Short mmCIF file of C-alpha atoms in Angstrom, two decimals:
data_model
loop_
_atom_site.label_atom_id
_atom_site.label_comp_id
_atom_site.label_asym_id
_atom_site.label_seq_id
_atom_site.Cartn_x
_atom_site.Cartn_y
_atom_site.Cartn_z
CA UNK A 1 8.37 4.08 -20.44
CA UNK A 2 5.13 4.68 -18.09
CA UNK A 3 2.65 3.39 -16.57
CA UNK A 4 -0.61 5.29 -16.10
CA UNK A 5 -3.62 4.46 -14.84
CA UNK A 6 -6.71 6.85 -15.81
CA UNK A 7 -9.23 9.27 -13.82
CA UNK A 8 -11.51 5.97 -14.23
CA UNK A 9 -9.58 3.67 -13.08
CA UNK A 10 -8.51 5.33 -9.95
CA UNK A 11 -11.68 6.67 -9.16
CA UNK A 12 -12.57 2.63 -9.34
CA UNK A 13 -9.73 1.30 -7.18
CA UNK A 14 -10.91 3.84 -4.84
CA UNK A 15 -14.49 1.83 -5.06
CA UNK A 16 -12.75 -1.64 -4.83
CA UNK A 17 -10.30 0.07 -1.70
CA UNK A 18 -13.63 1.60 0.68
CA UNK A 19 -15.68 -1.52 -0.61
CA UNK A 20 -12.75 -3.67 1.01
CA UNK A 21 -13.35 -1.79 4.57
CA UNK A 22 -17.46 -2.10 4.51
CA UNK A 23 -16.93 -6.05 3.41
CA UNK A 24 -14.44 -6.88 5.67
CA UNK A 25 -14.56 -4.68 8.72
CA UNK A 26 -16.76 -4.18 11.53
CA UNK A 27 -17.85 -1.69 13.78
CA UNK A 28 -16.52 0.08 15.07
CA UNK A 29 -13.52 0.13 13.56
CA UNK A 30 -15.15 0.24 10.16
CA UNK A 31 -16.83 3.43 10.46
CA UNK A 32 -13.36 5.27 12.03
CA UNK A 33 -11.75 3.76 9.11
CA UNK A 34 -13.78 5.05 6.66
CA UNK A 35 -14.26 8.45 8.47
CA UNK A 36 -9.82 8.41 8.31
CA UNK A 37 -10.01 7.64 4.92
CA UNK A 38 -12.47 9.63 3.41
CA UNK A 39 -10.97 12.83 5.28
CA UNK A 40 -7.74 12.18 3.60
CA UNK A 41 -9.88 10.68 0.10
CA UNK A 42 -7.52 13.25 -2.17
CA UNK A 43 -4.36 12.59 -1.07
CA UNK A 44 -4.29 9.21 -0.52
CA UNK A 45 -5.89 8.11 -3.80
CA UNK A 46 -3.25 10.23 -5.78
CA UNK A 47 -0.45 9.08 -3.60
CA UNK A 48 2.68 6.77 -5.61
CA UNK A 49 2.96 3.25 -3.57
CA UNK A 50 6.76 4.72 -4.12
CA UNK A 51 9.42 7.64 -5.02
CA UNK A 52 11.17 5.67 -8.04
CA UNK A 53 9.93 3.29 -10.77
CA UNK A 54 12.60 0.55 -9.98
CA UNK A 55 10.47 0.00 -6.63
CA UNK A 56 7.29 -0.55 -7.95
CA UNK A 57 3.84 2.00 -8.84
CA UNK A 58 5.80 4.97 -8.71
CA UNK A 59 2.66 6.77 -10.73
CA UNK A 60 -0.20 9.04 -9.43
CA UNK A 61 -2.79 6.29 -7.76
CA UNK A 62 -0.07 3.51 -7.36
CA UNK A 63 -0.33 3.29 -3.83
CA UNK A 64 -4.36 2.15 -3.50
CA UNK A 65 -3.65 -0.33 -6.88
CA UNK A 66 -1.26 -1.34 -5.06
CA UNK A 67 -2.82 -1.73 -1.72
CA UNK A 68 -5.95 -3.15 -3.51
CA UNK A 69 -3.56 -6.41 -4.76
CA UNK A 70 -2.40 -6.58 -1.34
CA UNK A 71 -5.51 -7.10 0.07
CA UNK A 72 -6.72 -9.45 -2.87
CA UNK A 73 -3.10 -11.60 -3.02
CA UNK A 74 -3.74 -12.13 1.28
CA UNK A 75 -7.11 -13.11 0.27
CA UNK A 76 -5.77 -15.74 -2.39
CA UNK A 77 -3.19 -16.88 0.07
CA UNK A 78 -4.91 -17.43 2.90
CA UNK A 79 -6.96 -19.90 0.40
CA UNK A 80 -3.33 -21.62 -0.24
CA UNK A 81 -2.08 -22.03 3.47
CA UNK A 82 -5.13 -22.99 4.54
CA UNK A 83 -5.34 -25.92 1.65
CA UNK A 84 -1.96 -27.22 2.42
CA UNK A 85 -2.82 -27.51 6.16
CA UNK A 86 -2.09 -24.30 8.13
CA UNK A 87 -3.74 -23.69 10.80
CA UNK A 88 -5.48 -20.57 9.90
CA UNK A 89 -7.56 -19.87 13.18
CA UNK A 90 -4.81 -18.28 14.58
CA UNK A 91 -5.87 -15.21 12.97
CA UNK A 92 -9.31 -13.91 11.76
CA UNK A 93 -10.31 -12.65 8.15
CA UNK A 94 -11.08 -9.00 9.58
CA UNK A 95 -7.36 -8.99 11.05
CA UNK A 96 -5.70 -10.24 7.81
CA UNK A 97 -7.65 -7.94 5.42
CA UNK A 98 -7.41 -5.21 8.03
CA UNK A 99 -3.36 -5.51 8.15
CA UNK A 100 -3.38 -5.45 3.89
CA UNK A 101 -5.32 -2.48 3.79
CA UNK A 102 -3.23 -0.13 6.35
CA UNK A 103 0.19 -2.51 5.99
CA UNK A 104 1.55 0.99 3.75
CA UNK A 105 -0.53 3.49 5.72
CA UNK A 106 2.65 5.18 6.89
CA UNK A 107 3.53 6.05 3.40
CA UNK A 108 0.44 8.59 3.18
CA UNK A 109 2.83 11.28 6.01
CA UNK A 110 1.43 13.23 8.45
CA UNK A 111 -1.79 15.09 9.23
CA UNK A 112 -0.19 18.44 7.20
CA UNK A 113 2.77 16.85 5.37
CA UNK A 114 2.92 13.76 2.35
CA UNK A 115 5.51 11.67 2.55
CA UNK A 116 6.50 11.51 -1.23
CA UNK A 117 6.02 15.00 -3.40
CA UNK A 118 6.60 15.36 -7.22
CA UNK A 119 10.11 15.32 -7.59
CA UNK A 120 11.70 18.92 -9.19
CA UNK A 121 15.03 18.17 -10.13
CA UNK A 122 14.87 16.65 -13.74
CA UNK A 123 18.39 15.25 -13.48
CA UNK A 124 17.40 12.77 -10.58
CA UNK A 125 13.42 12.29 -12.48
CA UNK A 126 15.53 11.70 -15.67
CA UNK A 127 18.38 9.61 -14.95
CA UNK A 128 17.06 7.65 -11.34
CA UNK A 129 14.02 7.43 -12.53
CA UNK A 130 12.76 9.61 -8.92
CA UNK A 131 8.82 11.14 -10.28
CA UNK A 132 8.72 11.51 -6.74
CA UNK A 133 11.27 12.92 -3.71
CA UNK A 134 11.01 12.41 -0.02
CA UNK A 135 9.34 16.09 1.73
CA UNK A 136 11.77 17.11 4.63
CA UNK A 137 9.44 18.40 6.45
CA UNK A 138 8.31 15.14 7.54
CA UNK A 139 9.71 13.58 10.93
CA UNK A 140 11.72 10.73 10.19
CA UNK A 141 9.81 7.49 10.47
CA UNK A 142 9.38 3.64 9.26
CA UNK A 143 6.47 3.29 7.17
CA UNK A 144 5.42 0.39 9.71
CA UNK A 145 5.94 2.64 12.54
CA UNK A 146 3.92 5.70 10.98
CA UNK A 147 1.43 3.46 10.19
CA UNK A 148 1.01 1.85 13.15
CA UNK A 149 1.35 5.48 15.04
CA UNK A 150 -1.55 7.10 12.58
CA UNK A 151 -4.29 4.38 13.45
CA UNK A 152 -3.66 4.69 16.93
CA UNK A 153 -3.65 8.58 16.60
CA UNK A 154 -6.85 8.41 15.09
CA UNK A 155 -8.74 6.01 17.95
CA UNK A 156 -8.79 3.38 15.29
CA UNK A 157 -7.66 0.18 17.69
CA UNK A 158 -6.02 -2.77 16.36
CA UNK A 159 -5.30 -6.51 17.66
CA UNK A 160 -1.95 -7.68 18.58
CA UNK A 161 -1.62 -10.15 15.36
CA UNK A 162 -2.59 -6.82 13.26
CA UNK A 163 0.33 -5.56 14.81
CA UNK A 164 2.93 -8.08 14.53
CA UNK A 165 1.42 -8.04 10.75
CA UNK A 166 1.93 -4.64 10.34
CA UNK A 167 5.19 -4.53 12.03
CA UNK A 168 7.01 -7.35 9.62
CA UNK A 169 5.19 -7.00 6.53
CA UNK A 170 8.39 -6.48 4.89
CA UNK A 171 9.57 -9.76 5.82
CA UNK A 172 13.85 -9.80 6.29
CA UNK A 173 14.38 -6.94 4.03
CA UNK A 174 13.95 -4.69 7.35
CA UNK A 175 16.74 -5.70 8.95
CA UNK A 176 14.55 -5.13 12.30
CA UNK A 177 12.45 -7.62 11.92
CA UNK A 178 14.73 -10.29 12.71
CA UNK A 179 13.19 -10.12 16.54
CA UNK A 180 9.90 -11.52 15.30
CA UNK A 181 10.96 -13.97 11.90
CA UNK A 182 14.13 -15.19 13.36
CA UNK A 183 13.63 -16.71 16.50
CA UNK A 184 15.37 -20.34 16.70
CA UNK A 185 13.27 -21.24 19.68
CA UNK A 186 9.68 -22.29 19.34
CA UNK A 187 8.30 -19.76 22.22
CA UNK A 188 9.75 -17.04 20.03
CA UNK A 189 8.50 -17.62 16.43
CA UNK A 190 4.96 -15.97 15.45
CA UNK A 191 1.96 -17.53 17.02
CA UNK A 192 0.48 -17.14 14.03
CA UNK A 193 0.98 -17.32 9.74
CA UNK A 194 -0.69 -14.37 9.52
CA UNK A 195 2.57 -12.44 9.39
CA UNK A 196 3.90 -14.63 6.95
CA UNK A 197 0.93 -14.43 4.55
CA UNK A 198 0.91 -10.35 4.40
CA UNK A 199 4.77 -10.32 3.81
CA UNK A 200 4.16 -12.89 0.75
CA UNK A 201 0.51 -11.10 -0.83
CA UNK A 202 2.92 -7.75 -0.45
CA UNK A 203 5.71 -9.26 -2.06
CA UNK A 204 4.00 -10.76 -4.76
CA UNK A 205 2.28 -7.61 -5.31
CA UNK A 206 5.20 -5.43 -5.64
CA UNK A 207 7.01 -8.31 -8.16
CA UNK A 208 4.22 -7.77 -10.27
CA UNK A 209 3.96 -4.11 -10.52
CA UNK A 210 7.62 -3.82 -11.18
CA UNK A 211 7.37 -6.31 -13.97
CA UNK A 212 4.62 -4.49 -15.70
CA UNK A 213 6.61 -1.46 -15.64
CA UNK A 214 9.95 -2.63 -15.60
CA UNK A 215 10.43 -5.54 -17.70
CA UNK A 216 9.24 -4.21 -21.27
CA UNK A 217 12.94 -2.08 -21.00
CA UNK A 218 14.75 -4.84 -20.93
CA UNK A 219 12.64 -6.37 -23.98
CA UNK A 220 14.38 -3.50 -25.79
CA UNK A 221 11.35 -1.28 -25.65
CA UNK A 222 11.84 1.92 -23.77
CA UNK A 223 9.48 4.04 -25.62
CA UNK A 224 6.03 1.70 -24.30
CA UNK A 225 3.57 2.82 -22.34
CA UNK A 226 2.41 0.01 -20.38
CA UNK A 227 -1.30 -0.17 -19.10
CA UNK A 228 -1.46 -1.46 -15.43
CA UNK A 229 -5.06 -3.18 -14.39
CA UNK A 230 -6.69 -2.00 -11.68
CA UNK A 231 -7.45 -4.62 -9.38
CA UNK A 232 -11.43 -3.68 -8.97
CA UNK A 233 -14.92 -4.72 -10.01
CA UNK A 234 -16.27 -1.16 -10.06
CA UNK A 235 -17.28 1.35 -12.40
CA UNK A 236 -17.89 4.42 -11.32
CA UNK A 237 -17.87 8.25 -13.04
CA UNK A 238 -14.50 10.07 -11.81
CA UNK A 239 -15.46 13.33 -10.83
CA UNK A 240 -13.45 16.50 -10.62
CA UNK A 241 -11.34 16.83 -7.28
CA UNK A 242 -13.26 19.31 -5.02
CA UNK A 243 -10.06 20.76 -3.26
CA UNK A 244 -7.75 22.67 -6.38
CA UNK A 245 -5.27 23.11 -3.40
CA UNK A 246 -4.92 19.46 -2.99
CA UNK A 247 -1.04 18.42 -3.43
CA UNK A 248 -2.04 16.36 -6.05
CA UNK A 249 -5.07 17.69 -7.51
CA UNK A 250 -4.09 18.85 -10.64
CA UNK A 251 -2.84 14.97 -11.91
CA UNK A 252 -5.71 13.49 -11.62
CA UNK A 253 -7.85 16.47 -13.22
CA UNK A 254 -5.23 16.79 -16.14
CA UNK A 255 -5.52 13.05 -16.66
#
């Protein structure tokens, strides 16, 4: 059982992912954002949103697809809280859609190091279901943390809320976010949903990749290969990576 998403269809998400930046962003920050993310174009389009297909888009170009419903699910909600009475100035559109585009940057590594390589051991690719492994060489850090460190290393400035967002975007599975979700007094909760919103487009995002990949096992079928949708409005020709050396080059030209 796989799920694969073609040279098309990544090249697209990667449309729908820099078209997200020049909608929603502005300068400066746009143009260092687009300068970050077109230096690292290769990598990060190829990258898994995770190491094992019981998280979720465990596939070569998982992690924009994934990234892209992020961004479109905090769109969609922000519609929701806002219609049942939140008070959604608390937070601007550029600092919501700014938080679901880099919420995962972490996951991308280092400068000279990715964070998830193809795994090599078939026992743990065959029977936990690992197509990717953690690289060692890589300093120990949360993917909110590394995320939050790689914007600022790259002059690319963010607000407080974007922070905060950033920060807890995995809700009360991090066991560290507790400081800023579980405060009983009022001066201590969020000053803002905007935390709250990214955790629930993520979440919702994640259920639904693992149910397009996961669920058809468990209807008995564990020979289907399930197409995933890219979440995009762009066609565009996918051309031939430039860099063969790229860690990931040869996927996307063998796909």
């Amino acid at each position: 059982m796989t799920t694969k998403l073609s040279a098309e269809d990544i090249m697209k998400n990667w449309d729908t992912f820099i078209s997200n930046i020049d909608t929603y962003i502005s300068e400066p920050r746009r143009s260092k954002l687009k300068d970050f993310y077109n230096k690292y174009q290769e990598r990060i389009m190829m990258m898994p949103a995770s190491n094992k297909k019981e998280y979720h888009s465990a596939f070569p170009g998982g992690y924009v697809d994934h990234v892209n419903r992020v961004v479109l699910g905090a769109r969609k909600f922000h519609s929701l809280w806002t219609e049942m009475g939140c008070d959604t100035s608390t937070y601007t559109m550029e600092e919501l859609i700014f938080s679901a585009i880099n919420h995962d940057l972490g996951k991308m590594g280092d400068d000279e190091n990715e964070a998830y390589i193809p795994q090599t051991d078939a026992w743990r690719k065959d029977k936990l279901g690992e197509d990717y492994t953690f690289n060692t060489k890589l300093a120990f850090a949360s993917v909110p943390d590394r995320s939050l460190f790689l914007l600022m290393s790259n002059d690319i400035k963010y607000t407080f809320n974007e922070m905060v967002a950033i920060q807890t975007h995995d809700g009360l599975y991090d066991e560290g976010n507790k400081k800023y979700l579980m405060g009983y007094m009022p001066e201590l909760k969020p000053r803002t949903a905007l935390p709250y919103i990214l955790h629930q487009a993520d979440m919702m995002a994640a259920r639904i990749e693992w149910e397009t990949d996961y669920l058809p096992k468990f209807k008995g079928d564990k020979k289907v290969e399930v197409k995933l949708q890219p979440v995009n409005k762009f066609s565009i020709k996918a051309p031939k990576l430039s860099n063969p050396d790229a860690p990931f080059a040869n996927l996307l030209n063998n796909i």
